[in-house]
PDB file of C-alpha atoms in Angstrom:
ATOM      1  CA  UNK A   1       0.000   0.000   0.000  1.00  0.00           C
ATOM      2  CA  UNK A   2       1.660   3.232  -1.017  1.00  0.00           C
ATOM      3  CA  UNK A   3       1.480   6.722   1.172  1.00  0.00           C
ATOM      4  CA  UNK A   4       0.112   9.741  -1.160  1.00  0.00           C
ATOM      5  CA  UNK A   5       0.507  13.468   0.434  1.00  0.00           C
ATOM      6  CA  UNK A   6      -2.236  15.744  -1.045  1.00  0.00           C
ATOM      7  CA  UNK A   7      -3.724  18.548  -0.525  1.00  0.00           C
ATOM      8  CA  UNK A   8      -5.800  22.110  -1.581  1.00  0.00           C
ATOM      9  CA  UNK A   9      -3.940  24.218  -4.192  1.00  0.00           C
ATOM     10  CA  UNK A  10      -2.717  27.028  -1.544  1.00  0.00           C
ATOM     11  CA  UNK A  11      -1.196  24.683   0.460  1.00  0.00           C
ATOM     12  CA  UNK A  12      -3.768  25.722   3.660  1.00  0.00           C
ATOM     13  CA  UNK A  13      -4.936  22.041   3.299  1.00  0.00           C
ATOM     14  CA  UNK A  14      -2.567  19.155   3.915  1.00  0.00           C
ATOM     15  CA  UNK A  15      -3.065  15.528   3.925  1.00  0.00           C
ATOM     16  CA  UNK A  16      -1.937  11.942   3.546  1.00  0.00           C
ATOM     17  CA  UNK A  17      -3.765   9.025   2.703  1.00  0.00           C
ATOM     18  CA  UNK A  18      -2.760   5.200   2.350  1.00  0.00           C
ATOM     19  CA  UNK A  19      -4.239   3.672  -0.899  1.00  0.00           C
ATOM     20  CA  UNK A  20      -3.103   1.570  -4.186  1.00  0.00           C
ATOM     21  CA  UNK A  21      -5.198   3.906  -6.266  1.00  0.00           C
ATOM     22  CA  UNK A  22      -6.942   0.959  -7.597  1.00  0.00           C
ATOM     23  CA  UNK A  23     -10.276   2.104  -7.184  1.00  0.00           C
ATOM     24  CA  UNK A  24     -10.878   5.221  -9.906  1.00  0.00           C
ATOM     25  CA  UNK A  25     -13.907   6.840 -10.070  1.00  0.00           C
ATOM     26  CA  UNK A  26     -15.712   9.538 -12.129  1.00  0.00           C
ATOM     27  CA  UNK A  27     -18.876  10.524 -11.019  1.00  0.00           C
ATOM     28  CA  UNK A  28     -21.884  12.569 -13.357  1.00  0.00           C
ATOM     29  CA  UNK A  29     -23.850  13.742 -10.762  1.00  0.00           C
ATOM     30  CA  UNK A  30     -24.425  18.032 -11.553  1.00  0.00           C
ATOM     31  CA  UNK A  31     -21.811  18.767  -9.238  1.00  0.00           C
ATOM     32  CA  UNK A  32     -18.678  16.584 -10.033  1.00  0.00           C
ATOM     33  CA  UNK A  33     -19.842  16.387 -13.690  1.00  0.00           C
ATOM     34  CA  UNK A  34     -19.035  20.058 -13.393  1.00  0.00           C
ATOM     35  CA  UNK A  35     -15.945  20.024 -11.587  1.00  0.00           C
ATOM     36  CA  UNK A  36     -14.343  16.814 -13.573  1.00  0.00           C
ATOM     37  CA  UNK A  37     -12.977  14.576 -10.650  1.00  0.00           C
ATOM     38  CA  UNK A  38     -11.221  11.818 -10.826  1.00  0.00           C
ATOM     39  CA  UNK A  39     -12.299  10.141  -6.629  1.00  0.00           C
ATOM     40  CA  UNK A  40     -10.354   7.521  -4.824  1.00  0.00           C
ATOM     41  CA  UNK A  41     -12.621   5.526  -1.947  1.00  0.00           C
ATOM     42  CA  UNK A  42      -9.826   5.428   0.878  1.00  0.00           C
ATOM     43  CA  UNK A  43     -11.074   3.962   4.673  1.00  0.00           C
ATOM     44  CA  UNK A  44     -11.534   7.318   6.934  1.00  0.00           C
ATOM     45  CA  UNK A  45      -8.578   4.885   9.167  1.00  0.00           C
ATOM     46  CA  UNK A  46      -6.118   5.351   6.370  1.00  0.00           C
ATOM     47  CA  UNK A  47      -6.350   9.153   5.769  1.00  0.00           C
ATOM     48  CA  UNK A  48      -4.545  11.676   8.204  1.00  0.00           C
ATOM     49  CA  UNK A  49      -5.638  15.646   8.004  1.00  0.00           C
ATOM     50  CA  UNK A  50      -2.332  17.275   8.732  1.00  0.00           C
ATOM     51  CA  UNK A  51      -3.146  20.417   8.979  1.00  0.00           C
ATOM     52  CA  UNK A  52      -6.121  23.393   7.818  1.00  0.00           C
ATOM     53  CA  UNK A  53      -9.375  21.570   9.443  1.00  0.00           C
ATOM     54  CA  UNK A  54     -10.055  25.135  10.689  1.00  0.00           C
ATOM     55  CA  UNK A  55     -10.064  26.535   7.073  1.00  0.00           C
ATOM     56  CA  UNK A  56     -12.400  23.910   5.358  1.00  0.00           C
ATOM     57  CA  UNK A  57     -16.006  24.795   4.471  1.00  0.00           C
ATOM     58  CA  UNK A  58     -18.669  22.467   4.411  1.00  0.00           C
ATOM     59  CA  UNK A  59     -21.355  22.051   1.411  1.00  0.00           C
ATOM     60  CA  UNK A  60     -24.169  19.951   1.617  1.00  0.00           C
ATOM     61  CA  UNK A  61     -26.888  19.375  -1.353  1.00  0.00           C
ATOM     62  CA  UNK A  62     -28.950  16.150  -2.618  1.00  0.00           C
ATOM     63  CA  UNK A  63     -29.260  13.600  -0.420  1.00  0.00           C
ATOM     64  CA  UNK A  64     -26.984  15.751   2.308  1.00  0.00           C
ATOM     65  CA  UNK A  65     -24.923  12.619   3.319  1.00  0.00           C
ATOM     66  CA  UNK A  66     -21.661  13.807   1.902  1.00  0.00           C
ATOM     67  CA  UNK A  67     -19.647  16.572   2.815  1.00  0.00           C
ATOM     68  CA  UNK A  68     -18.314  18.366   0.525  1.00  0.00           C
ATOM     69  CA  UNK A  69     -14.829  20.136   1.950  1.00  0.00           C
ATOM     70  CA  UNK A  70     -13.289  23.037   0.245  1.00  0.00           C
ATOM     71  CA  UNK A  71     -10.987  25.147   1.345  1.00  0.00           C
ATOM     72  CA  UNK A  72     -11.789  28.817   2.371  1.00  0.00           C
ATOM     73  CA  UNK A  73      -8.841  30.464   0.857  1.00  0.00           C
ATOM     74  CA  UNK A  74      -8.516  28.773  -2.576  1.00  0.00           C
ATOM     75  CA  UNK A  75     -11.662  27.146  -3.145  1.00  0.00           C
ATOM     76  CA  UNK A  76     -10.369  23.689  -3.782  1.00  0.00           C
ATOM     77  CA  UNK A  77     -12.062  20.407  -2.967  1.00  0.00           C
ATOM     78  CA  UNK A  78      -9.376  17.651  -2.666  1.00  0.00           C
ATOM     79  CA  UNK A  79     -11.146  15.579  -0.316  1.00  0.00           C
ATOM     80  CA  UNK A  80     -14.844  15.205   0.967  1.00  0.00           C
ATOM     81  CA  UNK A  81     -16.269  12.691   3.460  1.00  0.00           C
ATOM     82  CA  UNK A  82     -19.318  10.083   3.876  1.00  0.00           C
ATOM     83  CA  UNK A  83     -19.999   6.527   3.986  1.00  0.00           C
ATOM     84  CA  UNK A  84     -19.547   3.644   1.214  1.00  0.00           C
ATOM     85  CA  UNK A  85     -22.555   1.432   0.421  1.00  0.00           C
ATOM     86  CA  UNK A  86     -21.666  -0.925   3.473  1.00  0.00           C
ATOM     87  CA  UNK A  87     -21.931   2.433   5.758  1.00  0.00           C
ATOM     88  CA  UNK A  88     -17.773   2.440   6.941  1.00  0.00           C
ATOM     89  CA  UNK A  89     -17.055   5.780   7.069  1.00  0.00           C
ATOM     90  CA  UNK A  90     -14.714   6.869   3.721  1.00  0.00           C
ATOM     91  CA  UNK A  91     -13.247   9.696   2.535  1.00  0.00           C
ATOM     92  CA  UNK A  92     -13.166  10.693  -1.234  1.00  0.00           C
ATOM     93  CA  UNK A  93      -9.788  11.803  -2.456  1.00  0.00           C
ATOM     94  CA  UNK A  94      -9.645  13.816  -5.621  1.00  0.00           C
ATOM     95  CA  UNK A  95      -6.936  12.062  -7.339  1.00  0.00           C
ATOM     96  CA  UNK A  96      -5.567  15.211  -8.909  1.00  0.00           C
ATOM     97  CA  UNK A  97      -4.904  17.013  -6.025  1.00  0.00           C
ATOM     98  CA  UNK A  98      -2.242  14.149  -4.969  1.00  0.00           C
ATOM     99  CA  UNK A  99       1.620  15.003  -5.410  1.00  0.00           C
ATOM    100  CA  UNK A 100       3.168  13.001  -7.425  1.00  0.00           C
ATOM    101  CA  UNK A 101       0.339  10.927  -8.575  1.00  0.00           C
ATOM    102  CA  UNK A 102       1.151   8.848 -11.064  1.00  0.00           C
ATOM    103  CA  UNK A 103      -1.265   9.836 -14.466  1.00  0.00           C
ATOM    104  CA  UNK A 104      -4.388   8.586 -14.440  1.00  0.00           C
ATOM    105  CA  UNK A 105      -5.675   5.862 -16.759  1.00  0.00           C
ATOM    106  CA  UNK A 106      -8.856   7.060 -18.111  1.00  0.00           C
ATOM    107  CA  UNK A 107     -10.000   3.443 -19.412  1.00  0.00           C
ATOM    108  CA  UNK A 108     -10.030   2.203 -15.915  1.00  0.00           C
ATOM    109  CA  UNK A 109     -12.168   4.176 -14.281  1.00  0.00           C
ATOM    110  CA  UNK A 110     -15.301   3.040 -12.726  1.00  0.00           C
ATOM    111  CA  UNK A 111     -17.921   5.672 -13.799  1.00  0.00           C
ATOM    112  CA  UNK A 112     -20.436   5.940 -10.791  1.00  0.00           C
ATOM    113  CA  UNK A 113     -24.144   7.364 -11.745  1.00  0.00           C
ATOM    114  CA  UNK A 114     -24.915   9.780  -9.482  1.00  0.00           C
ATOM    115  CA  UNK A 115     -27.183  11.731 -11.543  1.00  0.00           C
ATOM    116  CA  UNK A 116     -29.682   8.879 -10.873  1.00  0.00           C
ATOM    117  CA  UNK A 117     -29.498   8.582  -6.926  1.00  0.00           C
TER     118      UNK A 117
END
């Protein structure tokens, strides 16, 4: 299991998160259709906030069961929280906001239909 460091694009947000990345999604519900993410499901056990809890803002819309993080100084999502279809608490990485991610293989992504829920 490899150790990614990610975080928002003024730095304000810092975080690590253990994952294989082998778990790509896309999502075409109206919000991430919009923003174009590419999500990794990673146990809430296996990601560590470093630092900037105190300068996340929440958004809630739909079914209000995620939460949508962003931060308050840039604006960028990297991560948001909820629960997977078993109900263990998960957090949603956005893939691009990892360092050094390796490039993303658009052919293996799971597309999830969010639109629909």
């Amino acid at each position: 299991m490899n150790t990614y460091s990610g975080g928002c694009h003024c730095g304000a947000v810092r975080y690590t998160a253990q994952t294989e990345l082998d778990s790509l999604m896309t999502c075409n519900c109206s919000r991430c259709k919009r923003l174009g993410w590419v999500m990794q499901p990673v146990p809430s056990v296996r990601f560590n906030l470093i630092r900037g809890a105190d300068n996340l803002t929440l958004y809630h819309f739909n079914t209000n069961t995620i939460d949508h993080l962003f931060c308050k100084t840039g604006g960028i999502e990297s991560f948001g929280r909820g629960r997977d279809e078993n109900g263990t608490e998960t957090v949603m990485i956005t893939v691009n906001c990892l360092d050094d991610a390796p490039p993303v293989n658009t052919g293996a992504v799971t597309h999830w239909d969010g639109a629909n829920m």
